[in-house]
Short mmCIF file of N, CA and C in Angstrom, two decimals:
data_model
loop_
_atom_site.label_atom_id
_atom_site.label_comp_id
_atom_site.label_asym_id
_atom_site.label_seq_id
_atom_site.Cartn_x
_atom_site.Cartn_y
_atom_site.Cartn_z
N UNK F 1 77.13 105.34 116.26
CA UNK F 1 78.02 105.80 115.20
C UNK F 1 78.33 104.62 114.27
N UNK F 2 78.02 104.98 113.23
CA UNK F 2 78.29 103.89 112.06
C UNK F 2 79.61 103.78 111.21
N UNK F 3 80.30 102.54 110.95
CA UNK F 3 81.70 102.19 110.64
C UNK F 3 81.84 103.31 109.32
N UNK F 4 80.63 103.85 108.46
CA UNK F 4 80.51 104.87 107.18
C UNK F 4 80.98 106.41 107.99
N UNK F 5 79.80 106.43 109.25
CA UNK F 5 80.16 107.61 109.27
C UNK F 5 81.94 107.57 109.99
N UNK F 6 82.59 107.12 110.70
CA UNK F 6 83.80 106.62 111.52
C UNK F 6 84.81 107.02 110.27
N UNK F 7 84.51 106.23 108.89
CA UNK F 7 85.17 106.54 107.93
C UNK F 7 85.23 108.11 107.36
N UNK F 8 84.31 109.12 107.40
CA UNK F 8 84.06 110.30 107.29
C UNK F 8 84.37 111.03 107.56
N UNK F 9 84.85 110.91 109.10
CA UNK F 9 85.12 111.69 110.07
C UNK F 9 86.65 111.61 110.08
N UNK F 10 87.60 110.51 109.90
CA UNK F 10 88.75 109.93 109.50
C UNK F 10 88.70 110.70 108.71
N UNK F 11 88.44 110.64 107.58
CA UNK F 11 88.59 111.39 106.39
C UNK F 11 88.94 112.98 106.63
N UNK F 12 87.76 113.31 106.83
CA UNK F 12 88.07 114.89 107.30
C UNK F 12 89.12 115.23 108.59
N UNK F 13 89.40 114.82 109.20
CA UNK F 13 90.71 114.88 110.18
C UNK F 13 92.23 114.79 109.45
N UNK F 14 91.68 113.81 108.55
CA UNK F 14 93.32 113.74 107.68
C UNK F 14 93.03 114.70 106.39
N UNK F 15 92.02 115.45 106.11
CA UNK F 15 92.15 116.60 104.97
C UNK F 15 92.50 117.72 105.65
N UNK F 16 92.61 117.87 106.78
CA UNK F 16 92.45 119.28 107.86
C UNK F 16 94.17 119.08 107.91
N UNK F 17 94.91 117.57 107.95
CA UNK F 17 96.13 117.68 108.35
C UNK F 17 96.92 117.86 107.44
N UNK F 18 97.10 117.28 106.43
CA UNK F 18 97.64 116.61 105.37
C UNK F 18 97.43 117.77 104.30
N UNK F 19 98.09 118.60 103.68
CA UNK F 19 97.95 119.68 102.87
C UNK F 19 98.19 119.46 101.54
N UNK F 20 96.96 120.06 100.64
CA UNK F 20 97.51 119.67 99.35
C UNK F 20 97.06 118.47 98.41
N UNK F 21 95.90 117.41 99.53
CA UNK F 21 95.42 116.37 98.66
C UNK F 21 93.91 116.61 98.86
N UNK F 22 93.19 115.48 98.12
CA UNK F 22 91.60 115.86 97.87
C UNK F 22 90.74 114.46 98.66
N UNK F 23 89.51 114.86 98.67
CA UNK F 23 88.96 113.53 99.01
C UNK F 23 89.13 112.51 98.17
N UNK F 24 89.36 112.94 96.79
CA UNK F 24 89.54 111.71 95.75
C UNK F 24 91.09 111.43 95.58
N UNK F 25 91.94 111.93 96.23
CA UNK F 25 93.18 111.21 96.42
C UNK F 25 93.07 110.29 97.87
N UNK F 26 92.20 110.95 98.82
CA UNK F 26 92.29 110.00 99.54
C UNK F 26 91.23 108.62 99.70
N UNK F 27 91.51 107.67 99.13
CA UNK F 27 90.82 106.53 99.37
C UNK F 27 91.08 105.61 100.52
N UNK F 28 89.93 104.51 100.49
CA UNK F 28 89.91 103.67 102.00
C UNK F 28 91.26 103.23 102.23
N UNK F 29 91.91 102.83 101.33
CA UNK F 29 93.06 101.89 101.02
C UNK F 29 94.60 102.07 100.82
N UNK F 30 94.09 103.54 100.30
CA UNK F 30 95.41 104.19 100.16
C UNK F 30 96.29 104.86 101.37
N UNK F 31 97.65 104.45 100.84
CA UNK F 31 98.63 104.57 102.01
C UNK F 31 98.99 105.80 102.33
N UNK F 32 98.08 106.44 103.87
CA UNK F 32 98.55 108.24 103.75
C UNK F 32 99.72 108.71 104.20
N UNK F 33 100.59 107.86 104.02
CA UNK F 33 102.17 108.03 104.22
C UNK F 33 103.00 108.57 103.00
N UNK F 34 102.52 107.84 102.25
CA UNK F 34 102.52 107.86 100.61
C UNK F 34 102.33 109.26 100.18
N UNK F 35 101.27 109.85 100.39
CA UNK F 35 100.12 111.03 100.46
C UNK F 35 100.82 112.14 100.89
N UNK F 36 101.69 112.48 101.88
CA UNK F 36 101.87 113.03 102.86
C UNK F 36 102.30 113.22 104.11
N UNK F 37 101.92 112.29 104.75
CA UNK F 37 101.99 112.03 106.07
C UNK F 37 103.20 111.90 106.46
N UNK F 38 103.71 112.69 107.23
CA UNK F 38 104.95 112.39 107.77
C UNK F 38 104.68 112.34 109.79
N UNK F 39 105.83 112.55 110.49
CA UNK F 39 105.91 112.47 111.81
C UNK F 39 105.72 113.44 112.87
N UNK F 40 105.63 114.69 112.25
CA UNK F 40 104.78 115.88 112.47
C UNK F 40 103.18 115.81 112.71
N UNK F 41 102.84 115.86 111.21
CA UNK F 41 101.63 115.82 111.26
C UNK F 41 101.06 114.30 111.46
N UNK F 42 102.00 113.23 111.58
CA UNK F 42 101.16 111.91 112.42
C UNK F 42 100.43 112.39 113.97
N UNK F 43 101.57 113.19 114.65
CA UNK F 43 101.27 113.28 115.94
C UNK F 43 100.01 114.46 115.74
N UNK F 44 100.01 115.16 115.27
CA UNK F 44 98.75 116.06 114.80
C UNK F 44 97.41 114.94 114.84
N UNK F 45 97.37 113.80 113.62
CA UNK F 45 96.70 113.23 113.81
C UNK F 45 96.27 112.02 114.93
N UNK F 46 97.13 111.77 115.83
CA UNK F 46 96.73 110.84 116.46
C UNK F 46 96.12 111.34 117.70
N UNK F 47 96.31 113.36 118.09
CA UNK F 47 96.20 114.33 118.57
C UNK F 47 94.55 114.23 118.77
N UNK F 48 94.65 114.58 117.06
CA UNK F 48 92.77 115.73 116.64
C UNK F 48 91.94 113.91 116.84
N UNK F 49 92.41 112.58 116.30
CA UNK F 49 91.80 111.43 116.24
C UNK F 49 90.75 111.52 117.78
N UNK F 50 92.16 111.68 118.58
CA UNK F 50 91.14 111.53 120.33
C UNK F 50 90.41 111.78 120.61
N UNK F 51 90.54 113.29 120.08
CA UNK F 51 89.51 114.51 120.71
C UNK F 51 88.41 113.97 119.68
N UNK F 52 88.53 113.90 118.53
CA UNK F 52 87.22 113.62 117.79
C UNK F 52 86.05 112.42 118.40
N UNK F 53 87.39 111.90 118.25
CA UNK F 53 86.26 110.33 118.60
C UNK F 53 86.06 110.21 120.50
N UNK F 54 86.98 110.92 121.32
CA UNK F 54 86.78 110.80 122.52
C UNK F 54 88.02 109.66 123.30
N UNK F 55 88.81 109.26 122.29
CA UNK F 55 89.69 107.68 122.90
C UNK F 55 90.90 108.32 123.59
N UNK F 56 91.40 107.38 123.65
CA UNK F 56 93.05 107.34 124.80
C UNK F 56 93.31 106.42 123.41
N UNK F 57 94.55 106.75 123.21
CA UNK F 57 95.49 105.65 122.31
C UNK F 57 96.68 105.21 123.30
N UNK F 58 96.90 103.99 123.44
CA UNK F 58 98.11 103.88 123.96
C UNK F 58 99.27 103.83 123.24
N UNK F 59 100.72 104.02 123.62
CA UNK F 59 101.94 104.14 123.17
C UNK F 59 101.95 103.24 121.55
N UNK F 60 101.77 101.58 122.37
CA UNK F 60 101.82 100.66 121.55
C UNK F 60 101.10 100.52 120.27
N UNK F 61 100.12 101.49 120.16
CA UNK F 61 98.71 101.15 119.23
C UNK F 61 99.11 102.27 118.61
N UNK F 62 100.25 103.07 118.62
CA UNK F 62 100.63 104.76 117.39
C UNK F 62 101.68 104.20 116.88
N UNK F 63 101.19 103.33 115.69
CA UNK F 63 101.95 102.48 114.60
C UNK F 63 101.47 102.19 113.56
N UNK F 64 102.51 102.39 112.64
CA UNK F 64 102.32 102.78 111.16
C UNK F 64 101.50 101.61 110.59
N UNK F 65 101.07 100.31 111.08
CA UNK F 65 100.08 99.39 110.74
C UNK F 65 98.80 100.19 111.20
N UNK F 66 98.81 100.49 112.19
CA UNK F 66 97.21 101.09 112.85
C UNK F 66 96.98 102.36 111.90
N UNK F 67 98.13 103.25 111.33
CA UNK F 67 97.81 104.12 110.50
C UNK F 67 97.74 104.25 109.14
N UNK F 68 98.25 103.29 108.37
CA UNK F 68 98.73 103.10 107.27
C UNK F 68 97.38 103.84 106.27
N UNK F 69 96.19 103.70 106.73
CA UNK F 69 95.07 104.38 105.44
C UNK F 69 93.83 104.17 106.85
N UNK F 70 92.59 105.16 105.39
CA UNK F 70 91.27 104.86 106.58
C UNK F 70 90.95 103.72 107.02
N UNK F 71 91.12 102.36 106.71
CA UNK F 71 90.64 101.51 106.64
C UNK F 71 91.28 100.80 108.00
N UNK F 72 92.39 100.91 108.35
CA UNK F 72 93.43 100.91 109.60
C UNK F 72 92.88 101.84 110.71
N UNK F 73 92.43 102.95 110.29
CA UNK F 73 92.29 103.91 111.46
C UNK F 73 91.53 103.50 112.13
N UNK F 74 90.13 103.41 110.99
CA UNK F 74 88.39 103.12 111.35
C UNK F 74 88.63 101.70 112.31
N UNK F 75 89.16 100.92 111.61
CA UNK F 75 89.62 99.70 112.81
C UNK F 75 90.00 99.48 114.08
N UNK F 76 90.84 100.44 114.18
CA UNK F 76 91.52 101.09 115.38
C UNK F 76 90.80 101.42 116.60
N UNK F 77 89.47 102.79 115.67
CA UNK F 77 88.87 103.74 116.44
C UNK F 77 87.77 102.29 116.92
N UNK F 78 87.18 101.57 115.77
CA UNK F 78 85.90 100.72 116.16
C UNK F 78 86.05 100.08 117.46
N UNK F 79 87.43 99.82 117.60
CA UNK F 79 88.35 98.70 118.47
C UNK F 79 88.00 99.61 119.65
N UNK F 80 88.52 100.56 119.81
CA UNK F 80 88.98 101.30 120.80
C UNK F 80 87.05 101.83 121.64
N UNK F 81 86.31 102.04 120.30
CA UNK F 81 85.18 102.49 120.96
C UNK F 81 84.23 101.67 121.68
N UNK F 82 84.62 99.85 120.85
CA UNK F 82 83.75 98.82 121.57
C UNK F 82 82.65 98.54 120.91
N UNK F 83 83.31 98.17 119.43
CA UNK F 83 82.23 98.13 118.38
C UNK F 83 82.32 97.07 117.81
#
């Protein structure tokens, strides 16, 4: 799995959650807190993230640095997958 496609897949997990924005509102960089994201649908996403990619997140690592945009997530997930 490639850090492009990782980003893709991020992507589409947070268009499925997050209601109301586009792929072109969401960029690598941009803050999806900003966007949307509130504490509801965080736990939604840190939920559908697992199952997608297959991980365990621990307590410590469901923080608004690890989530702040794709670019945080993909980091996260790379981390977590052993990449």
């Amino acid at each position: 799995m490639s850090a492009i496609n990782i980003k893709q897949q991020i992507t589409q997990v947070i268009l499925q959650i997050i209601p109301d924005i586009t792929s072109e509102d969401l960029q690598e960089h941009v803050d999806i807190f900003n966007l949307g994201l509130d504490s509801i649908n965080a736990m939604a996403l840190v939920s559908n993230l697992q199952d997608v990619f297959d991980i365990q997140l621990d307590a410590n690592e469901i923080s608004f640095e690890n989530f702040q945009n794709i670019a945080t997530i993909a980091a996260m997930v790379e981390q977590k997958k052993g990449f």
